[in-house]
């Protein structure tokens, strides 16, 4: 997030899109609702009539995969009706003229046709958003998990820029990070092209710093991403795979393909708390301790680095991941033996945005990066005075159809998401009885029109097929979807991801989990 | 700024501060059931009464604004007697159940009754007819008999959580708190447990199979391990086991949690946890020592060492920063590859 959680309740307008916030980021959604109580206007743009719609001023119900069309349509209206923040655009941005060429003809009418929504709704959303004193954009995987996900984010940024809402208090562009430490995993260089703190592996200066600290030569070519890793495992070029605390067999698209890859790879290490679906394929399984059994830090969605403290001893013979990794590195001949606090000091010494962070400071309230020295108070919102590249860049973004759209053979568009009660692949949540009683099994949500059309009734089992596979699942009829659109939670093994598409975004490799085409088997 | 005196101590506070808050700044805890900074005022429990010089009546301090030169006494004989009467009135309609009650040890009614010498035998006998417990929610139950009608649960649910699943039913002696339609699901309750967190008594209590006493636990502050909001919470530990999660009010979450953070903690001490390394032998995963497991990994590392591109690592959005740091360090330093990625995109 460019801004902070505590600012949410003071936004004058909140634009929520691609996020079912009450289910995915529940506590954050409480603050959105509190903002509403204090008089803020709420815009929701989603394929489903989600819970937050009850609290919204405008709801734009869009077809899955058409969000860019909506954002461009809104920008078009803002531009043509003098609602753009000229002063801000001139002083703080670049690329405006080029961006305009992309939206100048993209009228709300045109957008409405693509999105399957009402033109008035787009206009209303644009008006409210552009006339608010401070407007925040809140989005999640509903924007990014598309074959054009990066562009989706760029076109949302355009909306923030054209209205002057980025680099401002109580506003900003705020991706809501799904997992507890996705932010941290990215910050820490768990990416093929980045060292810690987004320092590029191909940046000689950055590499030199790490080479000196680690006393080793670092490869300057970026590594491969998960989809290519899975490809490599399948074709035999990858021989040694190490999975720490993830469950790709359930979480990644096209399960059958992923399984074949994990079956094939020569050697697989899985480090986890449970014998997950992925661990079943491992050659070595290392038992990891839970967050309650170790010390460390997580970085939340508002960039706040916060302490994780040890409450109990490791269960059984399990060990905290940091201990396992250091013991292994020592076995490999690279001596490592530090406490979590000392590891953080090493991180701080190599990572400018974490430079001022250490455990003594964190203990009180955490710190929001960038925190560049020991006296730096942390950063509540980004880009207050300047952007990383001095001026923010508008991007010309074209709307493209999803990689797989409904057709005669596969007439229904499926989208996926998290539910309030379950979490990801359920390794953790399915251990609590009450949770399982609330969401016991997989289901497919459709409206009554779709149900009648395909001769389905609420509660019955049906077979759903996509180009990649086929599953049996229970039908749930709920009037929150458009016709011929369905929703399936992604928590269940042999569920949504048997059906989903691996088509990936060309820039960041994110798979198109939010849109695929399916059919109901008669 | 305004100067006043509380229990003989001088203090200077901002305008519009309440006497209750000013006293708190001095470290003087005035009893209250219904006050909470995050919530609208209800001023109904009448425990926060104080004596102010120049007035005969006792005044409730939660809605009393400070005035220049005010002289306040929170501990006078008059206050103590009135408090005892107010507490006795509440106690008169309350079951004498502290021995079995799961709230015992951190119950405000119990604590205040002790402090103000309320007799366990009720002096008044106004006990209403018992209203059945509401156990529809999977994680907690409502016991109307133990409810003192402070209304914090009702307010937090509507004002902070934005749900409004709870309300008062009936009137007078028969008033009780319940879900709309008496069923949590019908009422739209999202099982966040915020109502339980604010209940000063055992009226809203978690369902639990663990038997523990509140004076026999440790509390450890930590960060929730589910979503990216990163709520601050306290793990309640009894004999090496997590038995409960409490909200913590210092984090960005301001004492609010969701169902996962509050109630989905059973995985920690779950019997399915992996407790020993496993190594595949003859096609089967069998238990092994750490040394064996490490040796096996080392053997494979040595086998493929020359081909750095054949190593790939799935790092974890669930692990700590320190662990993610070490993971990529291991790949870059030892395996000499940048083939690290994680499920940020999933
Ligand atoms: S709610 Fe408090 S006073 Fe009532 S029985 Fe329980 S511990 Fe005792
Ligand atoms: S658990 Fe949460 S939603 Fe349910 S009644 Fe309590 S405060 Fe309201
Ligand atoms: S308590 Fe709920 S909202 Fe808060 S971090 Fe945990 S999962 Fe997220």
Coordinates of N, CA, C and O in Angstrom, one line a residue, chain A residues 9 26 30 33-34 37 141 145 177-181 184 188-192 194 214 219 221 223-226 229 239-242 244-246 252 266-267 273-274 280 282-285 287-288 291 293-294 297 299-302 304 306-309 317 321-322 327 329 332 334 336 344 346 350 359 365 419-420 422-423 428 431-432 508 510, chain B residues 138-139 158-162 192 221-223 225-230 232 237 240 250 252 254 257-258 260 263-264 266-267 270 272-280 285 290 294 296 298 300-301 304 307 310-323 325-330 332-334 336 338-346:
Chain A
X9 N -10.0 5.2 7.4 CA -11.2 5.7 7.8 C -11.3 7.2 7.5 O -12.4 7.8 7.7
X26 N -10.4 -9.1 6.3 CA -11.6 -8.7 7.1 C -11.4 -7.4 7.9 O -12.3 -6.5 7.9
X30 N -13.3 -3.6 8.0 CA -14.0 -2.9 9.1 C -13.8 -1.4 9.0 O -14.6 -0.6 9.2
X33 N -15.7 0.2 6.3 CA -17.1 0.5 6.7 C -17.1 1.6 7.7 O -18.1 2.4 7.7
X34 N -16.1 1.7 8.5 CA -16.0 2.9 9.4 C -15.9 4.2 8.7 O -16.5 5.2 9.1
X37 N -19.3 5.2 7.6 CA -20.0 5.8 8.8 C -19.6 7.2 9.0 O -20.4 8.0 9.4
X141 N -6.1 -9.4 -5.8 CA -5.8 -10.3 -6.9 C -6.9 -10.2 -8.0 O -6.6 -10.7 -9.1
X145 N -4.5 -11.1 -11.0 CA -4.5 -12.4 -11.5 C -5.1 -12.6 -12.9 O -6.1 -13.2 -13.1
X177 N -2.3 -7.0 0.2 CA -1.5 -8.3 0.0 C -2.2 -9.4 0.7 O -2.6 -9.3 1.9
X178 N -2.3 -10.5 0.0 CA -3.1 -11.6 0.5 C -2.6 -12.4 1.7 O -3.2 -12.6 2.6
X179 N -1.3 -12.8 1.6 CA -0.8 -13.6 2.7 C 0.0 -12.7 3.6 O 0.5 -11.7 3.3
X180 N 0.1 -13.2 4.8 CA 0.7 -12.5 5.9 C 2.0 -11.8 5.6 O 2.3 -10.7 5.9
X181 N 2.9 -12.6 4.8 CA 4.2 -12.0 4.6 C 4.5 -12.0 3.1 O 5.7 -12.1 2.7
X184 N 6.8 -9.1 2.7 CA 8.1 -9.4 3.2 C 8.9 -10.3 2.3 O 10.1 -10.1 2.0
X188 N 12.4 -9.3 0.7 CA 13.6 -10.0 1.0 C 14.2 -10.6 -0.2 O 15.2 -11.4 -0.1
X189 N 13.8 -10.3 -1.4 CA 14.4 -10.9 -2.6 C 14.0 -12.3 -2.9 O 14.8 -13.0 -3.6
X190 N 12.8 -12.7 -2.5 CA 12.3 -14.0 -2.9 C 11.8 -13.9 -4.3 O 10.7 -14.5 -4.6
X191 N 12.5 -13.3 -5.2 CA 12.1 -13.1 -6.6 C 13.3 -13.3 -7.5 O 14.4 -13.0 -7.1
X192 N 13.0 -13.8 -8.7 CA 14.1 -14.2 -9.6 C 15.0 -13.0 -10.1 O 16.1 -13.2 -10.5
X194 N 15.2 -9.9 -8.2 CA 15.5 -9.0 -7.2 C 16.3 -9.5 -6.0 O 16.0 -10.6 -5.5
X214 N 28.7 -11.6 1.0 CA 28.6 -13.0 1.0 C 29.8 -13.8 0.5 O 29.8 -15.0 0.5
X219 N 25.1 -14.4 -9.8 CA 24.7 -14.4 -11.2 C 23.9 -13.1 -11.6 O 23.1 -12.7 -10.8
X221 N 22.1 -12.7 -14.3 CA 20.9 -12.9 -15.1 C 19.8 -13.3 -14.2 O 20.0 -14.2 -13.3
X223 N 16.7 -15.1 -12.6 CA 16.3 -16.6 -12.6 C 14.9 -16.8 -13.3 O 14.4 -15.8 -13.8
X224 N 14.4 -18.0 -13.1 CA 13.1 -18.2 -13.7 C 12.0 -18.1 -12.7 O 12.2 -18.2 -11.5
X225 N 10.8 -17.9 -13.2 CA 9.6 -17.8 -12.3 C 8.9 -19.1 -12.2 O 9.2 -20.1 -12.9
X226 N 8.0 -19.1 -11.2 CA 7.3 -20.4 -10.9 C 6.7 -21.1 -12.1 O 7.0 -22.3 -12.3
X229 N 9.5 -22.7 -13.7 CA 10.1 -23.7 -12.8 C 9.3 -25.0 -13.0 O 9.9 -26.1 -13.1
X239 N 16.4 -30.1 -11.7 CA 16.6 -31.4 -11.0 C 16.4 -31.4 -9.5 O 16.2 -32.4 -8.9
X240 N 16.6 -30.2 -9.0 CA 16.6 -30.1 -7.5 C 15.6 -29.0 -7.2 O 15.8 -27.8 -7.5
X241 N 14.5 -29.3 -6.6 CA 13.5 -28.3 -6.2 C 13.3 -28.3 -4.7 O 13.2 -29.3 -4.1
X242 N 13.2 -27.1 -4.2 CA 13.1 -26.9 -2.8 C 11.9 -26.0 -2.5 O 11.8 -24.9 -3.0
X244 N 9.6 -24.2 0.3 CA 9.5 -23.9 1.7 C 8.1 -23.3 2.0 O 7.8 -22.2 1.4
X245 N 7.3 -23.9 2.8 CA 6.0 -23.4 3.2 C 5.1 -22.9 2.1 O 4.3 -22.0 2.3
X246 N 5.0 -23.7 1.0 CA 4.0 -23.4 0.0 C 3.4 -24.7 -0.4 O 4.0 -25.8 -0.1
X252 N -1.5 -23.7 -7.4 CA -1.1 -23.3 -8.8 C -2.2 -23.8 -9.8 O -2.8 -24.8 -9.6
X266 N 13.7 -34.8 -10.3 CA 14.7 -35.7 -9.7 C 14.7 -35.7 -8.2 O 14.6 -36.7 -7.6
X267 N 14.7 -34.5 -7.6 CA 14.8 -34.4 -6.2 C 14.0 -33.2 -5.6 O 14.1 -32.1 -6.1
X273 N 4.8 -27.4 7.9 CA 4.3 -27.8 9.2 C 3.5 -29.1 9.0 O 3.4 -29.8 10.0
X274 N 3.0 -29.3 7.8 CA 2.1 -30.5 7.6 C 2.5 -31.2 6.4 O 3.2 -30.7 5.5
X280 N 3.7 -34.8 -0.2 CA 3.5 -36.2 -0.6 C 4.4 -36.6 -1.7 O 4.8 -37.7 -1.9
X282 N 7.5 -35.4 -2.1 CA 8.9 -35.0 -1.7 C 9.8 -36.3 -1.6 O 9.3 -37.4 -1.3
X283 N 11.1 -36.0 -1.7 CA 12.1 -37.0 -1.4 C 12.5 -36.8 0.1 O 12.9 -37.8 0.8
X284 N 12.5 -35.6 0.5 CA 12.8 -35.3 1.9 C 11.8 -34.2 2.4 O 11.6 -33.2 1.7
X285 N 11.2 -34.5 3.5 CA 10.3 -33.6 4.1 C 10.9 -33.1 5.4 O 11.3 -33.9 6.3
X287 N 10.3 -31.0 8.9 CA 9.2 -30.4 9.7 C 9.5 -29.0 10.2 O 10.5 -28.9 11.0
X288 N 8.7 -28.1 9.8 CA 9.0 -26.7 10.2 C 8.0 -26.3 11.4 O 6.9 -26.8 11.5
X291 N 4.5 -20.2 13.4 CA 4.8 -18.8 13.8 C 4.8 -18.7 15.4 O 5.4 -17.8 15.9
X293 N 6.1 -20.7 17.4 CA 7.2 -21.3 18.0 C 8.5 -20.6 17.7 O 9.6 -21.2 17.9
X294 N 8.4 -19.4 17.1 CA 9.7 -18.8 16.7 C 9.6 -17.3 16.8 O 8.6 -16.7 16.9
X297 N 10.0 -11.6 11.9 CA 9.2 -10.5 11.6 C 8.4 -10.8 10.3 O 8.8 -11.6 9.5
X299 N 6.1 -8.5 7.3 CA 5.8 -7.2 6.9 C 4.4 -7.1 6.3 O 4.1 -7.9 5.3
X300 N 3.6 -6.3 6.8 CA 2.2 -6.4 6.4 C 1.9 -5.5 5.1 O 2.9 -4.9 4.6
X301 N 0.7 -5.5 4.8 CA 0.3 -4.8 3.5 C 0.6 -3.3 3.5 O 0.7 -2.7 2.5
X302 N 0.7 -2.7 4.7 CA 1.0 -1.3 4.7 C 2.5 -1.1 5.0 O 3.0 0.0 5.5
X304 N 4.5 -2.4 7.1 CA 4.9 -2.3 8.5 C 5.6 -3.6 8.9 O 5.0 -4.7 8.8
X306 N 6.7 -6.1 11.6 CA 6.2 -6.3 12.9 C 6.8 -7.6 13.5 O 7.1 -8.5 12.8
X307 N 6.9 -7.6 14.8 CA 7.5 -8.8 15.5 C 6.6 -10.0 15.5 O 5.4 -9.9 15.7
X308 N 7.2 -11.1 15.3 CA 6.6 -12.4 15.6 C 7.3 -12.9 16.8 O 8.6 -13.0 16.8
X309 N 6.6 -13.3 17.9 CA 7.3 -13.7 19.1 C 7.0 -15.1 19.4 O 6.0 -15.7 19.2
X317 N 9.8 -32.7 17.0 CA 11.2 -32.4 16.6 C 11.3 -31.3 15.5 O 12.3 -31.2 14.8
X321 N 12.1 -22.5 10.5 CA 12.7 -22.5 9.2 C 14.0 -21.8 9.2 O 14.9 -22.2 8.5
X322 N 14.2 -20.7 10.0 CA 15.5 -20.0 9.9 C 16.6 -20.9 10.5 O 17.7 -20.8 10.1
X327 N 21.3 -24.5 9.3 CA 22.0 -25.7 9.6 C 22.3 -26.4 8.2 O 23.4 -26.9 8.0
X329 N 22.8 -24.8 5.3 CA 23.9 -24.0 4.7 C 25.2 -24.4 5.3 O 26.3 -24.5 4.6
X332 N 26.3 -27.5 3.8 CA 26.8 -27.3 2.5 C 28.2 -26.6 2.5 O 28.8 -26.4 1.5
X334 N 28.8 -23.5 4.2 CA 28.7 -22.1 4.3 C 28.2 -21.8 5.8 O 27.0 -21.9 6.1
X336 N 26.7 -20.7 8.9 CA 25.6 -19.7 9.3 C 25.1 -20.0 10.6 O 24.7 -21.2 10.9
X344 N 18.2 -9.9 11.0 CA 17.6 -8.7 10.6 C 18.7 -7.6 10.5 O 18.7 -6.7 9.6
X346 N 21.7 -8.1 9.5 CA 22.4 -8.3 8.2 C 21.5 -7.8 7.1 O 22.0 -7.1 6.2
X350 N 22.2 -4.5 4.2 CA 22.3 -4.7 2.8 C 21.1 -4.0 2.0 O 21.0 -4.0 0.8
X359 N 15.5 -5.1 15.9 CA 14.5 -5.6 16.8 C 14.1 -4.7 18.0 O 13.0 -4.6 18.4
X365 N 6.1 -0.7 18.2 CA 4.9 -0.6 17.3 C 5.2 -1.1 15.8 O 4.4 -0.8 14.9
X419 N -12.5 -17.4 0.6 CA -13.7 -17.2 1.5 C -13.3 -16.7 2.8 O -12.1 -16.8 3.2
X420 N -14.2 -16.1 3.6 CA -13.8 -15.6 4.9 C -13.3 -16.7 5.8 O -12.3 -16.4 6.5
X422 N -12.0 -19.9 5.1 CA -10.8 -20.7 4.8 C -9.7 -19.8 4.4 O -9.9 -18.6 4.1
X423 N -8.5 -20.4 4.4 CA -7.3 -19.7 4.0 C -6.5 -20.5 3.0 O -6.1 -21.6 3.3
X428 N -3.8 -24.8 7.2 CA -3.9 -24.3 8.6 C -5.4 -24.2 9.0 O -5.7 -24.7 10.1
X431 N -7.9 -27.2 10.3 CA -7.6 -27.9 11.6 C -8.6 -27.4 12.7 O -8.5 -27.8 13.8
X432 N -9.4 -26.4 12.3 CA -10.3 -25.9 13.3 C -11.8 -26.3 12.9 O -12.2 -26.0 11.8
X508 N 4.9 -10.2 -15.3 CA 5.3 -10.7 -14.0 C 4.9 -12.1 -13.8 O 5.2 -12.7 -12.8
X510 N 2.2 -13.7 -13.5 CA 1.1 -14.0 -12.7 C 0.1 -14.8 -13.5 O -0.2 -14.4 -14.6
Chain B
X138 N -20.3 -21.1 16.3 CA -19.4 -22.2 16.5 C -18.3 -22.0 17.5 O -17.7 -22.9 18.0
X139 N -18.1 -20.7 17.7 CA -16.8 -20.4 18.5 C -17.1 -19.8 19.9 O -16.2 -19.7 20.7
X158 N -21.6 -3.2 15.7 CA -22.2 -2.3 14.6 C -21.2 -1.1 14.3 O -21.0 -0.8 13.2
X159 N -20.6 -0.6 15.3 CA -19.7 0.6 15.0 C -18.3 0.3 14.5 O -17.8 1.0 13.7
X160 N -17.8 -0.8 15.0 CA -16.4 -1.1 14.6 C -16.3 -2.2 13.5 O -15.6 -2.1 12.6
X161 N -17.0 -3.2 13.7 CA -17.0 -4.3 12.7 C -17.9 -4.0 11.5 O -17.7 -4.5 10.4
X162 N -18.9 -3.2 11.8 CA -19.8 -2.8 10.7 C -20.8 -3.9 10.3 O -21.2 -3.9 9.2
X192 N -16.2 -12.9 14.2 CA -14.9 -12.2 14.4 C -14.5 -12.2 15.9 O -13.3 -12.0 16.3
X221 N 2.5 -11.4 22.9 CA 2.1 -10.6 21.8 C 2.8 -11.0 20.5 O 4.0 -11.3 20.5
X222 N 2.0 -11.1 19.4 CA 2.6 -11.5 18.1 C 1.8 -10.9 17.0 O 0.8 -10.1 17.2
X223 N 2.1 -11.3 15.7 CA 1.5 -10.9 14.5 C 0.7 -12.0 13.9 O 1.2 -13.1 13.8
X225 N -0.8 -14.8 11.5 CA -0.1 -15.4 10.4 C -1.0 -15.7 9.2 O -0.6 -16.5 8.4
X226 N -2.1 -15.1 9.2 CA -3.0 -15.3 8.0 C -2.8 -14.3 6.9 O -2.0 -14.4 6.1
X227 N -3.6 -13.2 7.0 CA -3.6 -12.3 5.8 C -2.6 -11.1 6.0 O -2.0 -11.0 7.0
X228 N -2.6 -10.3 5.0 CA -1.6 -9.2 5.0 C -1.9 -8.0 5.8 O -1.2 -7.1 5.9
X229 N -3.1 -8.1 6.5 CA -3.4 -6.9 7.4 C -2.4 -6.9 8.6 O -2.0 -5.9 9.1
X230 N -2.0 -8.1 9.0 CA -1.0 -8.2 10.0 C -1.4 -7.7 11.4 O -0.8 -7.0 12.1
X232 N -2.3 -7.4 15.2 CA -1.5 -7.7 16.4 C -2.4 -8.4 17.4 O -3.6 -8.1 17.5
X237 N -1.2 -18.9 26.3 CA -0.5 -20.2 26.4 C -0.8 -20.9 27.8 O -0.6 -20.2 28.8
X240 N 2.2 -25.1 27.6 CA 2.8 -25.3 26.3 C 1.8 -25.4 25.1 O 2.2 -25.8 24.0
X250 N -2.9 -2.2 20.5 CA -1.9 -1.3 20.1 C -1.6 -1.3 18.6 O -1.0 -0.4 18.1
X252 N -2.3 -1.7 14.3 CA -3.2 -1.0 13.4 C -4.6 -1.5 13.4 O -5.5 -0.9 12.9
X254 N -6.3 -2.1 16.0 CA -7.0 -1.5 17.1 C -7.9 -2.5 17.9 O -9.1 -2.2 18.1
X257 N -10.1 -8.3 15.3 CA -9.6 -9.5 14.6 C -10.7 -10.0 13.7 O -11.8 -9.6 13.8
X258 N -10.3 -11.0 12.9 CA -11.4 -11.7 12.2 C -11.4 -13.2 12.6 O -10.6 -13.6 13.5
X260 N -10.4 -15.9 11.4 CA -9.2 -16.7 11.3 C -8.2 -16.3 12.3 O -7.6 -17.2 13.0
X263 N -9.9 -17.3 15.9 CA -10.3 -18.7 16.2 C -9.6 -19.8 15.4 O -9.7 -21.0 15.9
X264 N -8.9 -19.5 14.3 CA -8.4 -20.7 13.6 C -6.9 -20.9 14.0 O -6.0 -20.9 13.2
X266 N -6.1 -23.7 15.9 CA -5.9 -25.1 16.3 C -4.8 -25.8 15.6 O -4.3 -26.8 16.0
X267 N -4.4 -25.3 14.4 CA -3.4 -26.0 13.6 C -2.0 -26.0 14.4 O -1.2 -26.9 14.2
X270 N -1.8 -29.1 16.6 CA -2.6 -30.1 16.0 C -1.9 -31.4 15.8 O -0.7 -31.4 15.6
X272 N -1.8 -33.5 13.5 CA -1.2 -33.8 12.2 C 0.1 -33.1 11.9 O 0.6 -33.2 10.8
X273 N 0.5 -32.3 12.9 CA 1.8 -31.6 12.6 C 2.9 -32.6 12.4 O 3.0 -33.6 13.0
X274 N 3.8 -32.2 11.4 CA 5.0 -33.0 11.2 C 5.9 -32.8 12.4 O 6.2 -31.7 12.7
X275 N 6.3 -33.9 13.0 CA 7.2 -33.8 14.2 C 8.6 -34.4 14.0 O 9.4 -34.3 14.8
X276 N 8.8 -34.9 12.8 CA 10.1 -35.5 12.5 C 10.4 -35.4 11.0 O 9.4 -35.5 10.2
X277 N 11.6 -35.3 10.6 CA 11.9 -35.4 9.2 C 11.5 -36.7 8.5 O 11.4 -37.7 9.2
X278 N 11.2 -36.6 7.3 CA 10.8 -37.8 6.5 C 11.7 -37.9 5.3 O 12.0 -36.9 4.7
X279 N 12.2 -39.1 5.0 CA 13.0 -39.4 3.8 C 12.4 -40.5 3.0 O 11.9 -41.5 3.6
X280 N 12.4 -40.4 1.7 CA 11.8 -41.4 0.9 C 12.7 -42.6 0.7 O 13.9 -42.4 0.3
X285 N 7.7 -42.5 2.1 CA 8.3 -41.5 3.1 C 8.3 -42.1 4.4 O 7.3 -42.5 5.0
X290 N 17.3 -35.7 11.7 CA 17.7 -34.5 11.0 C 19.0 -34.8 10.2 O 19.1 -34.3 9.1
X294 N 19.5 -34.1 6.3 CA 20.4 -33.2 5.8 C 21.5 -33.9 4.8 O 21.8 -33.4 3.8
X296 N 21.0 -36.5 3.0 CA 20.4 -36.8 1.7 C 20.4 -35.5 0.8 O 20.7 -35.6 -0.4
X298 N 22.3 -33.0 1.1 CA 23.7 -32.6 0.7 C 24.2 -33.5 -0.5 O 24.9 -33.0 -1.4
X300 N 22.5 -34.7 -2.8 CA 21.9 -34.3 -4.1 C 22.5 -32.9 -4.5 O 22.7 -32.6 -5.7
X301 N 22.8 -32.1 -3.5 CA 23.4 -30.8 -3.8 C 24.7 -31.1 -4.5 O 25.1 -30.5 -5.5
X304 N 24.4 -32.2 -8.2 CA 24.0 -31.3 -9.2 C 24.7 -29.9 -9.1 O 24.5 -29.0 -9.9
X307 N 25.6 -27.7 -12.0 CA 24.6 -27.1 -12.9 C 23.6 -26.2 -12.1 O 22.6 -26.6 -11.8
X310 N 19.8 -26.0 -12.6 CA 18.9 -27.1 -12.3 C 18.3 -27.0 -10.9 O 17.5 -27.8 -10.4
X311 N 18.7 -26.0 -10.1 CA 18.1 -25.7 -8.8 C 17.0 -24.7 -8.9 O 17.1 -23.7 -9.5
X312 N 15.9 -25.0 -8.3 CA 14.8 -24.0 -8.1 C 14.3 -24.0 -6.7 O 14.2 -25.0 -6.0
X313 N 13.9 -22.8 -6.3 CA 13.3 -22.7 -4.9 C 12.0 -21.9 -4.9 O 11.9 -20.9 -5.5
X314 N 11.1 -22.5 -4.2 CA 9.8 -21.8 -3.9 C 9.9 -21.2 -2.5 O 9.8 -22.0 -1.5
X315 N 10.0 -20.0 -2.4 CA 10.1 -19.3 -1.2 C 8.7 -19.1 -0.6 O 7.8 -19.4 -1.3
X316 N 8.6 -18.6 0.6 CA 7.3 -18.6 1.2 C 6.8 -17.3 1.7 O 7.4 -16.6 2.5
X317 N 5.6 -16.9 1.3 CA 4.9 -15.7 1.8 C 4.4 -16.0 3.2 O 3.8 -15.1 3.8
X318 N 4.6 -17.2 3.7 CA 4.1 -17.5 5.0 C 5.2 -17.4 6.1 O 5.0 -17.3 7.3
X319 N 6.5 -17.5 5.6 CA 7.6 -17.5 6.5 C 8.0 -16.1 6.9 O 7.5 -15.1 6.3
X320 N 8.9 -15.9 7.8 CA 9.3 -14.6 8.3 C 10.2 -14.0 7.3 O 10.8 -14.6 6.4
X321 N 10.5 -12.7 7.5 CA 11.5 -12.0 6.6 C 12.8 -12.6 6.7 O 13.5 -12.8 5.7
X322 N 13.2 -13.0 7.9 CA 14.6 -13.5 8.2 C 14.7 -14.8 7.4 O 15.7 -15.1 6.8
X323 N 13.6 -15.6 7.4 CA 13.7 -16.9 6.7 C 13.7 -16.7 5.2 O 14.4 -17.4 4.5
X325 N 14.9 -14.2 3.7 CA 16.2 -13.7 3.4 C 17.2 -14.8 3.3 O 18.0 -14.9 2.3
X326 N 17.2 -15.7 4.3 CA 18.1 -16.9 4.3 C 17.9 -17.8 3.1 O 18.8 -18.3 2.5
X327 N 16.6 -17.9 2.7 CA 16.3 -18.8 1.6 C 16.9 -18.3 0.3 O 17.6 -19.1 -0.4
X328 N 16.7 -17.0 0.0 CA 17.3 -16.5 -1.2 C 18.8 -16.5 -1.1 O 19.6 -16.6 -2.1
X329 N 19.3 -16.2 0.1 CA 20.8 -16.2 0.3 C 21.3 -17.6 0.0 O 22.3 -17.8 -0.7
X330 N 20.6 -18.7 0.4 CA 21.1 -20.0 0.2 C 21.1 -20.3 -1.3 O 22.1 -20.8 -1.9
X332 N 21.3 -18.1 -3.8 CA 22.2 -17.2 -4.5 C 23.7 -17.5 -4.2 O 24.6 -17.6 -5.0
X333 N 23.9 -17.8 -2.8 CA 25.3 -17.9 -2.4 C 25.7 -19.4 -2.6 O 26.8 -19.6 -3.1
X334 N 24.9 -20.3 -2.2 CA 25.3 -21.7 -2.3 C 25.0 -22.4 -3.6 O 25.9 -22.9 -4.3
X336 N 24.2 -20.8 -6.3 CA 24.6 -19.9 -7.4 C 23.6 -19.7 -8.5 O 23.8 -19.8 -9.7
X338 N 19.6 -17.6 -9.4 CA 18.6 -16.7 -9.1 C 17.2 -17.3 -9.2 O 16.2 -16.6 -9.2
X339 N 17.2 -18.6 -9.4 CA 15.9 -19.3 -9.6 C 15.1 -19.4 -8.2 O 14.9 -20.5 -7.7
X340 N 14.6 -18.3 -7.8 CA 13.8 -18.2 -6.6 C 12.5 -17.5 -6.9 O 12.6 -16.4 -7.5
X341 N 11.5 -18.0 -6.4 CA 10.2 -17.3 -6.6 C 9.3 -17.7 -5.5 O 9.6 -18.6 -4.8
X342 N 8.2 -17.0 -5.4 CA 7.2 -17.4 -4.4 C 5.8 -17.1 -4.8 O 5.6 -16.5 -5.9
X343 N 4.9 -17.5 -4.0 CA 3.5 -17.4 -4.5 C 2.9 -16.0 -4.3 O 1.7 -15.9 -4.1
X344 N 3.7 -15.0 -4.4 CA 3.1 -13.6 -4.3 C 2.0 -13.4 -5.3 O 1.1 -12.6 -5.0
X345 N 2.0 -14.1 -6.3 CA 1.0 -13.9 -7.4 C -0.2 -14.8 -7.2 O -1.1 -14.7 -8.0
X346 N -0.2 -15.6 -6.1 CA -1.4 -16.5 -6.0 C -2.2 -16.1 -4.8 O -1.8 -15.4 -3.9

